[in-house]
Short mmCIF file of C-alpha atoms in Angstrom, two decimals:
data_model
loop_
_atom_site.label_atom_id
_atom_site.label_comp_id
_atom_site.label_asym_id
_atom_site.label_seq_id
_atom_site.Cartn_x
_atom_site.Cartn_y
_atom_site.Cartn_z
CA MET A 106 152.32 297.66 136.90
CA ALA A 107 155.53 298.37 137.89
CA PHE A 108 155.02 300.03 141.62
CA ALA A 109 155.78 299.89 144.62
CA TRP A 110 154.29 299.84 147.92
CA SER A 111 155.00 301.34 151.15
CA GLY A 112 155.63 300.41 154.18
CA ARG A 113 152.27 301.21 155.81
CA ARG A 114 149.61 298.68 155.31
CA GLY A 115 147.48 298.87 151.69
CA GLU A 116 149.09 301.98 150.31
CA ILE A 117 151.07 302.09 146.80
CA ALA A 118 153.36 304.64 147.00
CA SER A 119 155.24 305.31 143.99
CA ARG A 120 152.49 306.86 141.75
CA PRO A 121 149.59 307.74 143.94
CA TYR A 122 147.58 309.28 140.97
CA LEU A 123 147.29 306.18 140.06
CA TRP A 124 147.13 303.80 142.52
CA GLN A 125 145.43 302.70 145.79
CA GLY A 126 145.31 298.84 147.29
CA SER A 127 145.25 296.70 150.47
CA GLY A 128 147.07 293.72 151.18
CA PHE A 129 150.92 292.95 151.36
CA HIS A 130 152.66 291.85 148.72
CA ARG A 131 155.84 291.37 147.70
CA GLU A 132 158.25 292.59 144.43
CA THR A 133 161.46 292.39 143.07
CA ARG A 134 162.64 294.27 139.78
CA VAL A 135 163.73 291.64 137.21
CA THR A 136 167.16 292.23 135.41
CA ARG A 137 168.78 289.95 133.16
CA THR A 138 172.54 289.57 131.89
CA PHE A 139 173.85 289.11 128.46
CA SER A 140 177.33 288.48 126.85
CA LEU A 141 178.70 290.87 124.97
CA PRO A 142 178.43 289.35 121.50
CA LEU A 143 175.11 288.43 122.33
CA LEU A 144 173.81 291.92 123.53
CA ILE A 145 175.48 293.23 120.29
CA THR A 146 173.53 290.74 118.13
CA LEU A 147 170.13 291.56 119.98
CA LEU A 148 170.91 295.49 119.84
CA LEU A 149 170.83 294.87 115.85
CA VAL A 150 167.97 293.06 115.62
CA ALA A 151 165.74 295.12 117.33
CA ARG A 152 167.63 298.32 115.63
CA LEU A 153 166.78 296.80 112.40
CA ALA A 154 163.04 295.43 113.19
CA GLY A 155 162.60 298.70 114.80
CA ALA A 156 163.89 301.54 112.49
CA PRO A 157 160.94 300.55 109.61
CA ALA A 158 158.24 300.79 112.06
CA ALA A 159 159.14 303.52 113.73
CA ALA A 160 159.10 305.27 110.25
CA LEU A 161 155.87 304.56 109.69
CA GLU A 162 154.53 305.28 112.65
CA ALA A 163 156.02 308.88 112.37
CA GLY A 164 154.33 309.02 109.16
CA GLY A 165 151.39 308.05 110.21
CA ALA A 166 150.70 304.98 109.06
CA THR A 167 150.98 302.47 111.64
CA GLN A 168 150.13 302.61 115.68
CA ARG A 169 151.48 300.71 118.30
CA PRO A 170 150.07 297.36 118.59
CA PHE A 171 147.90 297.72 122.02
CA LEU A 172 145.24 295.86 122.58
CA PRO A 173 142.02 297.66 124.46
CA VAL A 174 141.76 295.60 127.59
CA GLU A 175 138.82 293.69 126.88
CA ARG A 176 140.05 292.07 123.76
CA THR A 177 143.41 290.99 125.58
CA PRO A 178 143.85 287.38 125.93
CA PHE A 179 142.31 285.87 129.54
CA HIS A 180 140.88 289.33 130.06
CA VAL A 181 137.34 288.03 130.02
CA PRO A 182 134.38 290.79 129.69
CA ALA A 183 131.68 288.96 131.89
CA PHE A 184 128.73 292.10 132.34
CA ARG A 185 128.15 295.40 131.30
CA ASN A 186 125.81 298.62 132.39
CA ASP A 187 125.84 301.84 131.90
CA ALA A 188 127.96 302.13 134.88
CA ILE A 189 130.34 299.40 134.63
CA SER A 190 132.59 296.53 132.57
CA MET A 191 133.71 293.65 134.70
CA LEU A 192 136.76 291.95 133.74
CA ASN A 193 137.40 288.06 134.78
CA VAL A 194 141.07 287.73 134.45
CA TRP A 195 142.13 284.27 134.32
CA LEU A 196 146.01 284.06 133.19
CA PRO A 197 146.79 280.00 133.35
CA PRO A 198 150.45 279.40 134.40
CA HIS A 199 153.33 279.96 132.38
CA ARG A 200 151.29 282.26 129.90
CA VAL A 201 151.44 285.72 128.94
CA ALA A 202 148.77 288.34 128.53
CA PRO A 203 150.53 290.86 125.84
CA TYR A 204 150.58 294.81 125.82
CA HIS A 205 147.16 295.79 126.79
CA GLU A 206 146.15 299.53 127.47
CA HIS A 207 144.13 300.81 130.63
CA SER A 208 142.56 304.37 129.80
CA ARG A 209 139.33 303.68 131.93
CA ASP A 210 139.54 304.52 135.78
CA PHE A 211 139.60 300.38 137.48
CA ALA A 212 139.28 298.47 140.19
CA TYR A 213 140.24 295.04 141.32
CA VAL A 214 140.53 292.18 143.59
CA VAL A 215 142.89 289.00 143.38
CA VAL A 216 140.85 285.98 143.83
CA ARG A 217 143.56 283.53 143.69
CA GLU A 218 147.36 284.44 143.34
CA SER A 219 150.12 283.39 141.15
CA PRO A 220 153.85 284.66 140.96
CA THR A 221 153.71 287.12 138.13
CA LEU A 222 156.36 288.93 136.15
CA VAL A 223 154.51 292.54 134.98
CA GLN A 224 156.43 294.76 132.41
CA ASN A 225 155.27 298.53 131.53
CA TRP A 226 155.64 299.66 127.99
CA GLY A 227 158.95 301.45 128.02
CA ASP A 228 160.16 299.85 131.26
CA ALA A 229 163.92 298.17 130.67
CA ALA A 230 162.64 295.19 132.50
CA PRO A 231 159.77 293.60 134.37
CA THR A 232 158.62 293.37 138.01
CA SER A 233 158.35 290.37 140.03
CA ILE A 234 154.91 290.48 142.24
CA ILE A 235 153.16 288.18 144.38
CA TRP A 236 149.53 289.59 145.05
CA PRO A 237 147.80 288.59 148.00
CA ARG A 238 144.68 286.64 147.77
CA GLY A 239 141.86 289.34 148.65
CA ALA A 240 144.30 292.17 147.60
CA VAL A 241 142.78 295.37 146.45
CA GLY A 242 143.72 298.19 143.90
CA PHE A 243 142.39 301.10 141.88
CA GLY A 244 143.90 302.67 138.91
CA ALA A 245 143.06 306.26 138.01
CA PHE A 246 143.64 305.47 134.40
CA SER A 247 141.15 307.68 132.87
CA LYS A 248 143.88 310.51 134.55
CA GLN A 249 146.94 308.22 132.74
CA SER A 250 146.61 305.18 131.04
CA LEU A 251 148.75 302.66 131.70
CA THR A 252 149.94 300.01 129.15
CA HIS A 253 151.56 296.67 130.30
CA ARG A 254 151.67 292.76 129.56
CA ALA A 255 151.65 290.20 132.43
CA GLU A 256 152.89 286.74 132.63
CA ASN A 257 152.13 284.19 134.85
CA VAL A 258 155.51 282.53 136.11
CA GLY A 259 153.61 280.54 138.54
CA ASP A 260 152.29 276.82 138.41
CA MET A 261 148.93 277.79 139.79
CA PRO A 262 146.38 280.06 137.77
CA LEU A 263 145.88 283.94 138.64
CA SER A 264 142.68 285.10 139.05
CA ILE A 265 141.69 288.73 139.25
CA VAL A 266 138.10 290.03 138.86
CA GLY A 267 137.78 293.45 138.15
CA PHE A 268 135.35 296.45 136.87
CA GLU A 269 136.08 299.76 134.91
CA LEU A 270 134.21 302.69 135.27
CA LEU A 271 132.34 303.84 131.97
CA GLU A 272 130.93 307.07 133.69
CA PRO A 273 133.62 309.53 132.26
CA ALA A 274 133.53 311.58 135.79
CA PRO A 275 131.68 310.76 139.16
CA LYS A 276 127.92 311.32 139.23
CA GLY A 277 127.68 312.78 142.85
CA ARG A 278 126.08 309.58 144.74
CA ALA A 279 126.93 309.66 148.32
CA PRO A 280 127.81 306.08 149.38
CA SER A 281 127.01 304.19 152.97
CA GLU A 282 128.71 304.15 155.68
CA ARG A 283 128.85 300.26 156.86
CA PRO A 284 128.30 299.09 160.04
CA ALA A 285 130.37 296.89 162.48
CA GLY A 286 132.28 293.84 160.16
CA PHE A 287 132.85 295.67 157.26
CA THR A 288 136.49 297.15 156.84
CA GLN A 289 136.80 300.17 154.88
CA ILE A 290 139.47 299.54 152.13
CA ILE A 291 139.10 302.21 149.77
CA ASP A 292 137.54 305.91 149.45
CA ASN A 293 138.47 308.05 146.57
CA GLU A 294 136.80 310.32 144.26
CA ARG A 295 135.13 307.34 142.28
CA LEU A 296 134.34 304.44 144.79
CA ARG A 297 134.14 303.83 148.60
CA GLY A 298 134.80 299.86 149.51
CA TRP A 299 134.64 297.62 152.30
CA ARG A 300 135.98 294.35 153.17
CA LEU A 301 133.43 291.77 154.98
CA ALA A 302 134.90 288.51 156.53
CA LEU A 303 132.04 286.53 158.29
CA LYS A 304 132.69 283.30 160.27
CA PRO A 305 130.40 280.34 160.56
CA GLY A 306 127.37 281.74 162.14
CA GLU A 307 128.25 285.27 162.07
CA ILE A 308 125.51 287.94 160.86
CA THR A 309 125.86 291.92 159.93
CA PRO A 310 123.50 294.68 161.47
CA ALA A 311 121.29 295.56 159.01
CA PHE A 312 122.57 298.24 156.54
CA THR A 313 121.16 300.39 153.47
CA GLN A 314 123.44 300.47 150.26
CA ARG A 315 122.94 303.96 149.44
CA ALA A 316 125.03 304.18 145.98
CA PRO A 317 124.95 301.15 143.43
CA GLY A 318 127.82 298.93 143.46
CA VAL A 319 129.31 295.68 142.96
CA ARG A 320 130.41 292.86 145.20
CA ILE A 321 133.13 290.08 144.62
CA VAL A 322 133.48 287.07 146.08
CA VAL A 323 136.83 285.92 147.81
CA GLU A 324 136.25 283.06 149.62
CA GLY A 325 132.71 281.77 149.26
CA GLY A 326 130.27 279.75 151.49
CA GLU A 327 126.36 279.40 152.24
CA LEU A 328 125.02 283.20 152.56
CA ILE A 329 122.01 284.63 153.72
CA GLU A 330 120.53 288.19 152.96
CA THR A 331 117.94 289.11 154.68
CA ASP A 332 115.19 291.90 154.45
CA ALA A 333 113.85 294.15 156.93
CA ASP A 334 110.62 292.29 156.46
CA GLY A 335 112.65 289.51 157.54
CA ASP A 336 112.33 287.33 154.34
CA GLY A 337 116.17 285.62 153.56
CA GLN A 338 117.71 284.81 149.90
CA ASN A 339 120.29 281.60 150.10
CA MET A 340 123.24 281.99 148.49
CA ALA A 341 126.00 279.13 147.39
CA LEU A 342 128.91 281.73 146.59
CA GLN A 343 132.32 280.67 145.06
CA PRO A 344 135.60 282.47 144.79
CA GLY A 345 135.76 284.68 141.77
CA ASP A 346 131.85 285.42 141.61
CA PHE A 347 130.31 289.07 141.44
CA GLN A 348 127.17 290.72 141.51
CA TRP A 349 126.11 294.08 140.42
CA ARG A 350 123.88 295.62 143.38
CA ASP A 351 121.66 298.51 142.93
CA ALA A 352 121.40 301.28 145.71
CA GLY A 353 118.50 299.60 147.81
CA PRO A 354 116.70 299.24 151.25
CA ALA A 355 117.74 297.43 154.42
CA ARG A 356 119.31 294.32 154.35
CA ALA A 357 121.77 292.04 156.61
CA LEU A 358 124.25 289.24 155.74
CA ARG A 359 124.59 286.02 157.81
CA ASN A 360 127.06 283.05 157.02
CA ALA A 361 125.10 279.89 157.23
CA GLY A 362 127.98 277.35 155.88
CA ALA A 363 130.92 276.03 157.94
CA THR A 364 133.48 278.11 156.54
CA THR A 365 134.21 281.82 156.49
CA ILE A 366 132.89 283.97 153.98
CA GLU A 367 135.03 286.71 152.46
CA LEU A 368 133.60 289.63 150.48
CA LEU A 369 134.43 293.05 148.68
CA GLU A 370 131.59 295.36 148.11
CA PHE A 371 132.12 298.91 146.27
CA GLU A 372 129.86 301.60 145.69
CA VAL A 373 130.10 303.94 142.93
CA LYS A 374 130.24 307.80 143.57
#
């Protein structure tokens, strides 16, 4: 994912047809220098190793060794229905997720950050990226697939929770208009999403979810969800928790704990 964010908060500029997002991040192009003898040796080895593979591929006997994202190390499928497939990405410190291909539209939330080297297939060098906690992104990979690898170069795990859209095209669902407290962070042809940060004791106005979707927890706590009849359900939320939510009747959310709760909610069009 070698891309550049513009100076405006939350907009990725270099691949606008692929990415939308929110949150600040820092990225640096990484280059490596080699002595001339070592460079010549590396080029000869690469040429000798690559020539047979290239010949086989040209003859149709082999394919590029890309993993589907759901079979990639540290990318764990966690839930699936007719609309979405959830992925729980937990990349331990100093470990690598090898080259894998994204071919479906994909939304993600960074739950825990760590410095990461990301290299797209064909790029000469990786890009050093630090996504902030709570950053949100979307890739329209059904229009153009992305193959990349990621290496966590930090001392803490990198945690990302995301979901692929399994429906090949929008179904024409009309998402909600959320009340005060919700901040809209993304709206495209495939989904609409909001960020909600509730301080202890705060409550949202009642709202009706008009399209099905996903909730992802960035910062947990005790949340009470109350329906139109006043019946409430207590939830002990943890960072990285997620929930598929069908469209349904009016509900309100209250923080019944002692810490701020941060949620991302998406509705699928």
